[in-house]
């Protein structure tokens, strides 16, 4: 099931936004979606929820076969009206505290590296996008999940700027993180995301790159909305 270009526009555009950690894609994508009356899905929380479920069930997160079976058998439903989103996985309601814990952060890259788990989540993501009218955010949305999306965007910013943003987010959440540690984490996650064998982070074919380094939040949202408007017009 794919979100086809010709069929989806009448029901609202399909927009793919990819980019590295802390590039702003989730907060900006969500705001742009809200303003345009589109649905929004941050696919990262699906990987996080699957990681939570595996740890909860005592499964090995680095066993591709086991994780694939778990991903195929679990039911996920995302309630993005909450901010940050809540996801219900196999009857467990997970919020920000569950999804962004250190334990999840430590294990989620191994889950995201598993091909079987990725295949199962990809099917769910395509099914969600099939009705059109959605902004979907992740690492492989424009390249693998929705290669025929009406609008494909790729956010970028330097590791230093993204580390500063993470520091700010952590401060607002009441946690103390050193800049050097934030920068090391950012570089590590970039390496894991872009060097994995299956669906690595890359600029998708046909994507418009938005460098968010010197843009504030409102400017990023405006840039995304104008690209979506232009892309939707071009395909209608
Ligand atoms: O964006 P995030 O930090 O919440 O993502 C969590 C993990 O899932 C991270 O390791 C990247 C991975 N991910 C992915 O591989 N593909 C996606 N479409 C979204 C996230």
PDB file of C-alpha atoms and ligand atoms in Angstrom:
ATOM      1  CA  UNK A   1       0.000   0.000   0.000  1.00  0.00           C
ATOM      2  CA  UNK A   2       1.620   3.218  -1.079  1.00  0.00           C
ATOM      3  CA  UNK A   3       0.595   6.840  -0.732  1.00  0.00           C
ATOM      4  CA  UNK A   4       0.369   7.497  -4.462  1.00  0.00           C
ATOM      5  CA  UNK A   5       0.931  10.985  -5.801  1.00  0.00           C
ATOM      6  CA  UNK A   6      -2.152  11.227  -7.952  1.00  0.00           C
ATOM      7  CA  UNK A   7      -4.634   9.728  -5.567  1.00  0.00           C
ATOM      8  CA  UNK A   8      -3.562  11.390  -2.343  1.00  0.00           C
ATOM      9  CA  UNK A   9      -3.679  15.051  -3.346  1.00  0.00           C
ATOM     10  CA  UNK A  10      -7.457  15.259  -3.501  1.00  0.00           C
ATOM     11  CA  UNK A  11      -7.507  13.987   0.091  1.00  0.00           C
ATOM     12  CA  UNK A  12      -4.646  16.282   1.165  1.00  0.00           C
ATOM     13  CA  UNK A  13      -0.942  16.045   0.466  1.00  0.00           C
ATOM     14  CA  UNK A  14       1.458  13.411   1.745  1.00  0.00           C
ATOM     15  CA  UNK A  15       4.514  15.165   3.164  1.00  0.00           C
ATOM     16  CA  UNK A  16       7.733  13.383   4.148  1.00  0.00           C
ATOM     17  CA  UNK A  17      10.223  15.132   6.435  1.00  0.00           C
ATOM     18  CA  UNK A  18      13.538  13.493   7.257  1.00  0.00           C
ATOM     19  CA  UNK A  19      16.637  14.673   9.035  1.00  0.00           C
ATOM     20  CA  UNK A  20      19.103  13.936  11.814  1.00  0.00           C
ATOM     21  CA  UNK A  21      18.433  14.089  15.531  1.00  0.00           C
ATOM     22  CA  UNK A  22      17.467  17.551  16.866  1.00  0.00           C
ATOM     23  CA  UNK A  23      17.229  19.096  13.391  1.00  0.00           C
ATOM     24  CA  UNK A  24      13.809  20.476  14.360  1.00  0.00           C
ATOM     25  CA  UNK A  25      11.776  18.227  12.068  1.00  0.00           C
ATOM     26  CA  UNK A  26       9.358  16.968  14.717  1.00  0.00           C
ATOM     27  CA  UNK A  27       8.387  20.244  16.400  1.00  0.00           C
ATOM     28  CA  UNK A  28       8.316  22.164  13.114  1.00  0.00           C
ATOM     29  CA  UNK A  29       6.552  19.372  11.213  1.00  0.00           C
ATOM     30  CA  UNK A  30       3.893  19.079  13.902  1.00  0.00           C
ATOM     31  CA  UNK A  31       3.204  22.821  13.929  1.00  0.00           C
ATOM     32  CA  UNK A  32       3.048  23.006  10.124  1.00  0.00           C
ATOM     33  CA  UNK A  33       0.657  20.032  10.072  1.00  0.00           C
ATOM     34  CA  UNK A  34      -1.586  21.643  12.702  1.00  0.00           C
ATOM     35  CA  UNK A  35      -1.764  24.913  10.788  1.00  0.00           C
ATOM     36  CA  UNK A  36      -2.551  23.147   7.506  1.00  0.00           C
ATOM     37  CA  UNK A  37      -5.119  20.811   9.058  1.00  0.00           C
ATOM     38  CA  UNK A  38      -3.058  17.718   8.206  1.00  0.00           C
ATOM     39  CA  UNK A  39      -2.428  14.665  10.350  1.00  0.00           C
ATOM     40  CA  UNK A  40       1.034  14.236  11.863  1.00  0.00           C
ATOM     41  CA  UNK A  41       3.123  11.185  12.689  1.00  0.00           C
ATOM     42  CA  UNK A  42       6.587  11.136  14.246  1.00  0.00           C
ATOM     43  CA  UNK A  43       7.721   7.629  13.283  1.00  0.00           C
ATOM     44  CA  UNK A  44      10.532   7.747  15.856  1.00  0.00           C
ATOM     45  CA  UNK A  45       7.992   7.073  18.591  1.00  0.00           C
ATOM     46  CA  UNK A  46       7.030   3.792  16.902  1.00  0.00           C
ATOM     47  CA  UNK A  47      10.638   2.596  17.218  1.00  0.00           C
ATOM     48  CA  UNK A  48      10.684   3.864  20.798  1.00  0.00           C
ATOM     49  CA  UNK A  49       7.408   2.109  21.679  1.00  0.00           C
ATOM     50  CA  UNK A  50       8.665  -1.154  20.172  1.00  0.00           C
ATOM     51  CA  UNK A  51      11.865  -0.814  22.219  1.00  0.00           C
ATOM     52  CA  UNK A  52       9.800  -0.232  25.371  1.00  0.00           C
ATOM     53  CA  UNK A  53       7.688  -3.303  24.637  1.00  0.00           C
ATOM     54  CA  UNK A  54      10.748  -5.505  24.021  1.00  0.00           C
ATOM     55  CA  UNK A  55      12.350  -4.434  27.300  1.00  0.00           C
ATOM     56  CA  UNK A  56       9.031  -4.854  29.110  1.00  0.00           C
ATOM     57  CA  UNK A  57       8.718  -8.424  27.781  1.00  0.00           C
ATOM     58  CA  UNK A  58      12.382  -9.223  28.466  1.00  0.00           C
ATOM     59  CA  UNK A  59      13.208  -9.656  24.755  1.00  0.00           C
ATOM     60  CA  UNK A  60      16.659  -9.106  23.275  1.00  0.00           C
ATOM     61  CA  UNK A  61      16.539  -5.902  21.253  1.00  0.00           C
ATOM     62  CA  UNK A  62      19.441  -6.975  19.029  1.00  0.00           C
ATOM     63  CA  UNK A  63      17.724 -10.198  17.871  1.00  0.00           C
ATOM     64  CA  UNK A  64      16.306  -9.236  14.463  1.00  0.00           C
ATOM     65  CA  UNK A  65      13.975 -12.233  14.154  1.00  0.00           C
ATOM     66  CA  UNK A  66      12.499 -11.808  17.633  1.00  0.00           C
ATOM     67  CA  UNK A  67      12.051  -8.070  17.141  1.00  0.00           C
ATOM     68  CA  UNK A  68      10.440  -8.639  13.746  1.00  0.00           C
ATOM     69  CA  UNK A  69       7.887 -11.013  15.252  1.00  0.00           C
ATOM     70  CA  UNK A  70       7.194  -8.587  18.086  1.00  0.00           C
ATOM     71  CA  UNK A  71       6.736  -5.688  15.631  1.00  0.00           C
ATOM     72  CA  UNK A  72       4.382  -7.761  13.464  1.00  0.00           C
ATOM     73  CA  UNK A  73       2.278  -8.975  16.347  1.00  0.00           C
ATOM     74  CA  UNK A  74       1.924  -5.789  18.382  1.00  0.00           C
ATOM     75  CA  UNK A  75      -0.802  -3.247  17.795  1.00  0.00           C
ATOM     76  CA  UNK A  76       0.146   0.420  17.899  1.00  0.00           C
ATOM     77  CA  UNK A  77      -2.095   3.414  17.887  1.00  0.00           C
ATOM     78  CA  UNK A  78      -0.827   6.950  18.093  1.00  0.00           C
ATOM     79  CA  UNK A  79      -2.728   9.780  19.786  1.00  0.00           C
ATOM     80  CA  UNK A  80      -0.862  12.793  18.544  1.00  0.00           C
ATOM     81  CA  UNK A  81      -3.341  15.302  19.897  1.00  0.00           C
ATOM     82  CA  UNK A  82      -1.280  15.004  23.086  1.00  0.00           C
ATOM     83  CA  UNK A  83       2.056  16.786  23.056  1.00  0.00           C
ATOM     84  CA  UNK A  84       4.355  15.011  23.112  1.00  0.00           C
ATOM     85  CA  UNK A  85       2.431  12.190  21.505  1.00  0.00           C
ATOM     86  CA  UNK A  86       1.065   9.234  23.407  1.00  0.00           C
ATOM     87  CA  UNK A  87       1.302   5.810  21.838  1.00  0.00           C
ATOM     88  CA  UNK A  88      -0.685   2.771  22.887  1.00  0.00           C
ATOM     89  CA  UNK A  89       1.178  -0.456  22.256  1.00  0.00           C
ATOM     90  CA  UNK A  90      -0.462  -3.758  23.121  1.00  0.00           C
ATOM     91  CA  UNK A  91      -2.714  -2.019  25.630  1.00  0.00           C
ATOM     92  CA  UNK A  92       0.114  -0.099  27.365  1.00  0.00           C
ATOM     93  CA  UNK A  93      -0.278   3.668  27.160  1.00  0.00           C
ATOM     94  CA  UNK A  94       3.156   5.274  26.804  1.00  0.00           C
ATOM     95  CA  UNK A  95       3.923   8.978  27.187  1.00  0.00           C
ATOM     96  CA  UNK A  96       7.049  11.104  27.019  1.00  0.00           C
ATOM     97  CA  UNK A  97       8.587   9.712  30.236  1.00  0.00           C
ATOM     98  CA  UNK A  98       8.428   6.124  28.953  1.00  0.00           C
ATOM     99  CA  UNK A  99       9.507   6.934  25.416  1.00  0.00           C
ATOM    100  CA  UNK A 100      12.465   9.198  26.135  1.00  0.00           C
ATOM    101  CA  UNK A 101      14.023   7.471  29.128  1.00  0.00           C
ATOM    102  CA  UNK A 102      17.762   6.836  29.109  1.00  0.00           C
ATOM    103  CA  UNK A 103      17.112   3.114  28.817  1.00  0.00           C
ATOM    104  CA  UNK A 104      15.088   3.620  25.644  1.00  0.00           C
ATOM    105  CA  UNK A 105      17.702   6.016  24.246  1.00  0.00           C
ATOM    106  CA  UNK A 106      20.405   3.389  24.858  1.00  0.00           C
ATOM    107  CA  UNK A 107      18.482   0.580  23.119  1.00  0.00           C
ATOM    108  CA  UNK A 108      16.445   2.177  20.347  1.00  0.00           C
ATOM    109  CA  UNK A 109      19.264   2.343  17.768  1.00  0.00           C
ATOM    110  CA  UNK A 110      19.658  -1.450  17.942  1.00  0.00           C
ATOM    111  CA  UNK A 111      15.931  -1.873  17.320  1.00  0.00           C
ATOM    112  CA  UNK A 112      16.004   0.622  14.428  1.00  0.00           C
ATOM    113  CA  UNK A 113      18.900  -1.306  12.864  1.00  0.00           C
ATOM    114  CA  UNK A 114      16.826  -4.523  12.601  1.00  0.00           C
ATOM    115  CA  UNK A 115      15.470  -5.199   9.106  1.00  0.00           C
ATOM    116  CA  UNK A 116      12.561  -7.399  10.217  1.00  0.00           C
ATOM    117  CA  UNK A 117      11.280  -4.806  12.692  1.00  0.00           C
ATOM    118  CA  UNK A 118      11.708  -2.039  10.103  1.00  0.00           C
ATOM    119  CA  UNK A 119       9.670  -3.997   7.547  1.00  0.00           C
ATOM    120  CA  UNK A 120       6.796  -4.462   9.983  1.00  0.00           C
ATOM    121  CA  UNK A 121       6.738  -0.796  11.023  1.00  0.00           C
ATOM    122  CA  UNK A 122       7.017   0.319   7.384  1.00  0.00           C
ATOM    123  CA  UNK A 123       3.794  -1.546   6.561  1.00  0.00           C
ATOM    124  CA  UNK A 124       2.015   0.239   9.395  1.00  0.00           C
ATOM    125  CA  UNK A 125       3.422   3.623   8.332  1.00  0.00           C
ATOM    126  CA  UNK A 126       2.293   3.156   4.712  1.00  0.00           C
ATOM    127  CA  UNK A 127      -1.147   2.097   5.860  1.00  0.00           C
ATOM    128  CA  UNK A 128      -1.428   5.238   7.998  1.00  0.00           C
ATOM    129  CA  UNK A 129      -0.377   7.448   5.042  1.00  0.00           C
ATOM    130  CA  UNK A 130      -2.671   5.753   2.541  1.00  0.00           C
ATOM    131  CA  UNK A 131      -5.537   8.177   3.191  1.00  0.00           C
ATOM    132  CA  UNK A 132      -3.327  11.197   2.411  1.00  0.00           C
ATOM    133  CA  UNK A 133      -3.364  14.473   4.318  1.00  0.00           C
ATOM    134  CA  UNK A 134      -0.399  13.721   6.548  1.00  0.00           C
ATOM    135  CA  UNK A 135       3.031  15.002   7.548  1.00  0.00           C
ATOM    136  CA  UNK A 136       5.219  12.013   8.414  1.00  0.00           C
ATOM    137  CA  UNK A 137       8.592  12.559  10.047  1.00  0.00           C
ATOM    138  CA  UNK A 138      11.560  10.204  10.461  1.00  0.00           C
ATOM    139  CA  UNK A 139      14.863   9.101   8.954  1.00  0.00           C
ATOM    140  CA  UNK A 140      13.717   7.072   5.923  1.00  0.00           C
ATOM    141  CA  UNK A 141      10.304   8.478   5.063  1.00  0.00           C
ATOM    142  CA  UNK A 142      11.111  10.131   1.717  1.00  0.00           C
ATOM    143  CA  UNK A 143      13.695   7.503   0.765  1.00  0.00           C
ATOM    144  CA  UNK A 144      11.962   4.214   1.709  1.00  0.00           C
ATOM    145  CA  UNK A 145       8.548   4.512   3.379  1.00  0.00           C
ATOM    146  CA  UNK A 146       6.875   7.059   1.078  1.00  0.00           C
ATOM    147  CA  UNK A 147       9.151   7.580  -1.930  1.00  0.00           C
ATOM    148  CA  UNK A 148       6.168   8.953  -3.935  1.00  0.00           C
ATOM    149  CA  UNK A 149       5.252  11.571  -1.325  1.00  0.00           C
ATOM    150  CA  UNK A 150       3.908  14.799  -2.811  1.00  0.00           C
ATOM    151  CA  UNK A 151       6.459  16.872  -0.894  1.00  0.00           C
ATOM    152  CA  UNK A 152       9.794  15.633   0.433  1.00  0.00           C
ATOM    153  CA  UNK A 153      11.815  17.781   2.799  1.00  0.00           C
ATOM    154  CA  UNK A 154      15.151  17.155   4.499  1.00  0.00           C
ATOM    155  CA  UNK A 155      16.168  19.210   7.536  1.00  0.00           C
ATOM    156  CA  UNK A 156      19.805  19.821   8.284  1.00  0.00           C
ATOM    157  CA  UNK A 157      21.865  21.777  10.828  1.00  0.00           C
ATOM    158  CA  UNK A 158      25.401  21.374  12.156  1.00  0.00           C
ATOM    159  CA  UNK A 159      26.037  18.889  15.003  1.00  0.00           C
ATOM    160  CA  UNK A 160      27.106  21.832  17.207  1.00  0.00           C
ATOM    161  CA  UNK A 161      23.820  23.685  16.694  1.00  0.00           C
ATOM    162  CA  UNK A 162      21.802  20.500  17.244  1.00  0.00           C
ATOM    163  CA  UNK A 163      23.746  19.749  20.430  1.00  0.00           C
ATOM    164  CA  UNK A 164      22.914  23.254  21.691  1.00  0.00           C
ATOM    165  CA  UNK A 165      19.210  22.638  20.959  1.00  0.00           C
ATOM    166  CA  UNK A 166      19.274  19.314  22.817  1.00  0.00           C
ATOM    167  CA  UNK A 167      20.915  21.051  25.757  1.00  0.00           C
ATOM    168  CA  UNK A 168      18.137  23.644  25.786  1.00  0.00           C
ATOM    169  CA  UNK A 169      15.409  20.947  25.583  1.00  0.00           C
ATOM    170  CA  UNK A 170      17.010  18.995  28.425  1.00  0.00           C
ATOM    171  CA  UNK A 171      17.274  22.157  30.528  1.00  0.00           C
ATOM    172  CA  UNK A 172      13.581  22.845  30.016  1.00  0.00           C
ATOM    173  CA  UNK A 173      12.882  19.244  31.085  1.00  0.00           C
ATOM    174  CA  UNK A 174      14.879  19.881  34.290  1.00  0.00           C
ATOM    175  CA  UNK A 175      17.893  17.717  33.467  1.00  0.00           C
ATOM    176  CA  UNK A 176      21.521  18.852  33.487  1.00  0.00           C
ATOM    177  CA  UNK A 177      23.591  17.873  30.481  1.00  0.00           C
ATOM    178  CA  UNK A 178      27.055  19.154  29.538  1.00  0.00           C
ATOM    179  CA  UNK A 179      27.561  20.608  26.066  1.00  0.00           C
ATOM    180  CA  UNK A 180      30.448  18.231  25.286  1.00  0.00           C
ATOM    181  CA  UNK A 181      28.271  15.259  26.236  1.00  0.00           C
ATOM    182  CA  UNK A 182      25.369  16.545  24.116  1.00  0.00           C
ATOM    183  CA  UNK A 183      27.742  16.986  21.161  1.00  0.00           C
ATOM    184  CA  UNK A 184      29.203  13.483  21.610  1.00  0.00           C
ATOM    185  CA  UNK A 185      25.662  11.990  21.800  1.00  0.00           C
ATOM    186  CA  UNK A 186      24.625  13.884  18.659  1.00  0.00           C
ATOM    187  CA  UNK A 187      27.669  12.681  16.712  1.00  0.00           C
ATOM    188  CA  UNK A 188      27.138   9.095  17.881  1.00  0.00           C
ATOM    189  CA  UNK A 189      23.470   9.092  16.895  1.00  0.00           C
ATOM    190  CA  UNK A 190      24.311  10.612  13.495  1.00  0.00           C
ATOM    191  CA  UNK A 191      26.811   7.809  12.942  1.00  0.00           C
ATOM    192  CA  UNK A 192      24.348   5.082  13.967  1.00  0.00           C
ATOM    193  CA  UNK A 193      21.531   6.560  11.852  1.00  0.00           C
ATOM    194  CA  UNK A 194      23.556   7.145   8.700  1.00  0.00           C
ATOM    195  CA  UNK A 195      25.830   4.093   8.732  1.00  0.00           C
ATOM    196  CA  UNK A 196      23.322   1.323   9.374  1.00  0.00           C
ATOM    197  CA  UNK A 197      22.854  -1.119   6.492  1.00  0.00           C
ATOM    198  CA  UNK A 198      19.039  -0.945   6.247  1.00  0.00           C
ATOM    199  CA  UNK A 199      17.366   2.371   5.398  1.00  0.00           C
ATOM    200  CA  UNK A 200      20.162   4.674   6.573  1.00  0.00           C
ATOM    201  CA  UNK A 201      19.537   8.380   7.033  1.00  0.00           C
ATOM    202  CA  UNK A 202      20.133  10.044   3.677  1.00  0.00           C
ATOM    203  CA  UNK A 203      18.807  12.959   1.635  1.00  0.00           C
ATOM    204  CA  UNK A 204      15.989  11.307  -0.379  1.00  0.00           C
ATOM    205  CA  UNK A 205      15.881  11.661  -4.164  1.00  0.00           C
ATOM    206  CA  UNK A 206      13.927  14.769  -5.046  1.00  0.00           C
ATOM    207  CA  UNK A 207      13.947  16.176  -1.492  1.00  0.00           C
ATOM    208  CA  UNK A 208      14.270  19.884  -0.808  1.00  0.00           C
ATOM    209  CA  UNK A 209      16.960  20.517   1.807  1.00  0.00           C
ATOM    210  CA  UNK A 210      16.083  23.096   4.467  1.00  0.00           C
ATOM    211  CA  UNK A 211      19.047  24.265   6.503  1.00  0.00           C
ATOM    212  CA  UNK A 212      17.588  25.226   9.885  1.00  0.00           C
ATOM    213  CA  UNK A 213      20.876  26.492  11.361  1.00  0.00           C
ATOM    214  CA  UNK A 214      20.015  30.199  11.220  1.00  0.00           C
ATOM    215  CA  UNK A 215      16.227  29.964  11.163  1.00  0.00           C
ATOM    216  CA  UNK A 216      14.125  30.391  14.263  1.00  0.00           C
ATOM    217  CA  UNK A 217      11.090  28.174  14.888  1.00  0.00           C
ATOM    218  CA  UNK A 218       8.592  30.496  13.161  1.00  0.00           C
ATOM    219  CA  UNK A 219      10.836  30.838  10.105  1.00  0.00           C
ATOM    220  CA  UNK A 220      11.221  27.039   9.859  1.00  0.00           C
ATOM    221  CA  UNK A 221       7.440  26.570  10.056  1.00  0.00           C
ATOM    222  CA  UNK A 222       6.914  29.236   7.373  1.00  0.00           C
ATOM    223  CA  UNK A 223       9.521  27.585   5.114  1.00  0.00           C
ATOM    224  CA  UNK A 224       7.827  24.193   5.471  1.00  0.00           C
ATOM    225  CA  UNK A 225       4.333  25.562   4.856  1.00  0.00           C
ATOM    226  CA  UNK A 226       5.430  27.392   1.714  1.00  0.00           C
ATOM    227  CA  UNK A 227       7.122  24.226   0.383  1.00  0.00           C
ATOM    228  CA  UNK A 228       4.014  22.170   1.101  1.00  0.00           C
ATOM    229  CA  UNK A 229       1.773  24.751  -0.590  1.00  0.00           C
ATOM    230  CA  UNK A 230       4.068  24.903  -3.631  1.00  0.00           C
ATOM    231  CA  UNK A 231       4.445  21.105  -3.825  1.00  0.00           C
ATOM    232  CA  UNK A 232       0.723  20.452  -3.435  1.00  0.00           C
ATOM    233  CA  UNK A 233      -0.109  23.000  -6.164  1.00  0.00           C
ATOM    234  CA  UNK A 234       2.466  21.445  -8.479  1.00  0.00           C
ATOM    235  CA  UNK A 235       0.904  17.995  -8.129  1.00  0.00           C
ATOM    236  CA  UNK A 236      -2.778  18.907  -8.205  1.00  0.00           C
TER     237      UNK A 236
HETATM  238  O1  LIG B   1      13.693  10.541  16.122  1.00  0.00           O
HETATM  239  P1  LIG B   1      13.914   9.646  17.330  1.00  0.00           P
HETATM  240  O2  LIG B   1      15.159   9.978  18.109  1.00  0.00           O
HETATM  241  O3  LIG B   1      12.736   9.573  18.232  1.00  0.00           O
HETATM  242  O4  LIG B   1      14.124   8.185  16.720  1.00  0.00           O
HETATM  243  C1  LIG B   1      14.319   7.073  17.531  1.00  0.00           C
HETATM  244  C2  LIG B   1      15.170   6.036  16.813  1.00  0.00           C
HETATM  245  O5  LIG B   1      14.469   5.482  15.713  1.00  0.00           O
HETATM  246  C3  LIG B   1      16.505   6.538  16.247  1.00  0.00           C
HETATM  247  O6  LIG B   1      17.472   5.530  16.469  1.00  0.00           O
HETATM  248  C4  LIG B   1      16.254   6.693  14.779  1.00  0.00           C
HETATM  249  C5  LIG B   1      15.213   5.639  14.511  1.00  0.00           C
HETATM  250  N1  LIG B   1      14.279   5.960  13.445  1.00  0.00           N
HETATM  251  C6  LIG B   1      14.451   5.319  12.244  1.00  0.00           C
HETATM  252  O7  LIG B   1      15.384   4.530  12.096  1.00  0.00           O
HETATM  253  N2  LIG B   1      13.585   5.540  11.235  1.00  0.00           N
HETATM  254  C7  LIG B   1      12.575   6.383  11.382  1.00  0.00           C
HETATM  255  N3  LIG B   1      11.731   6.595  10.361  1.00  0.00           N
HETATM  256  C8  LIG B   1      12.390   7.081  12.606  1.00  0.00           C
HETATM  257  C9  LIG B   1      13.270   6.839  13.624  1.00  0.00           C
END
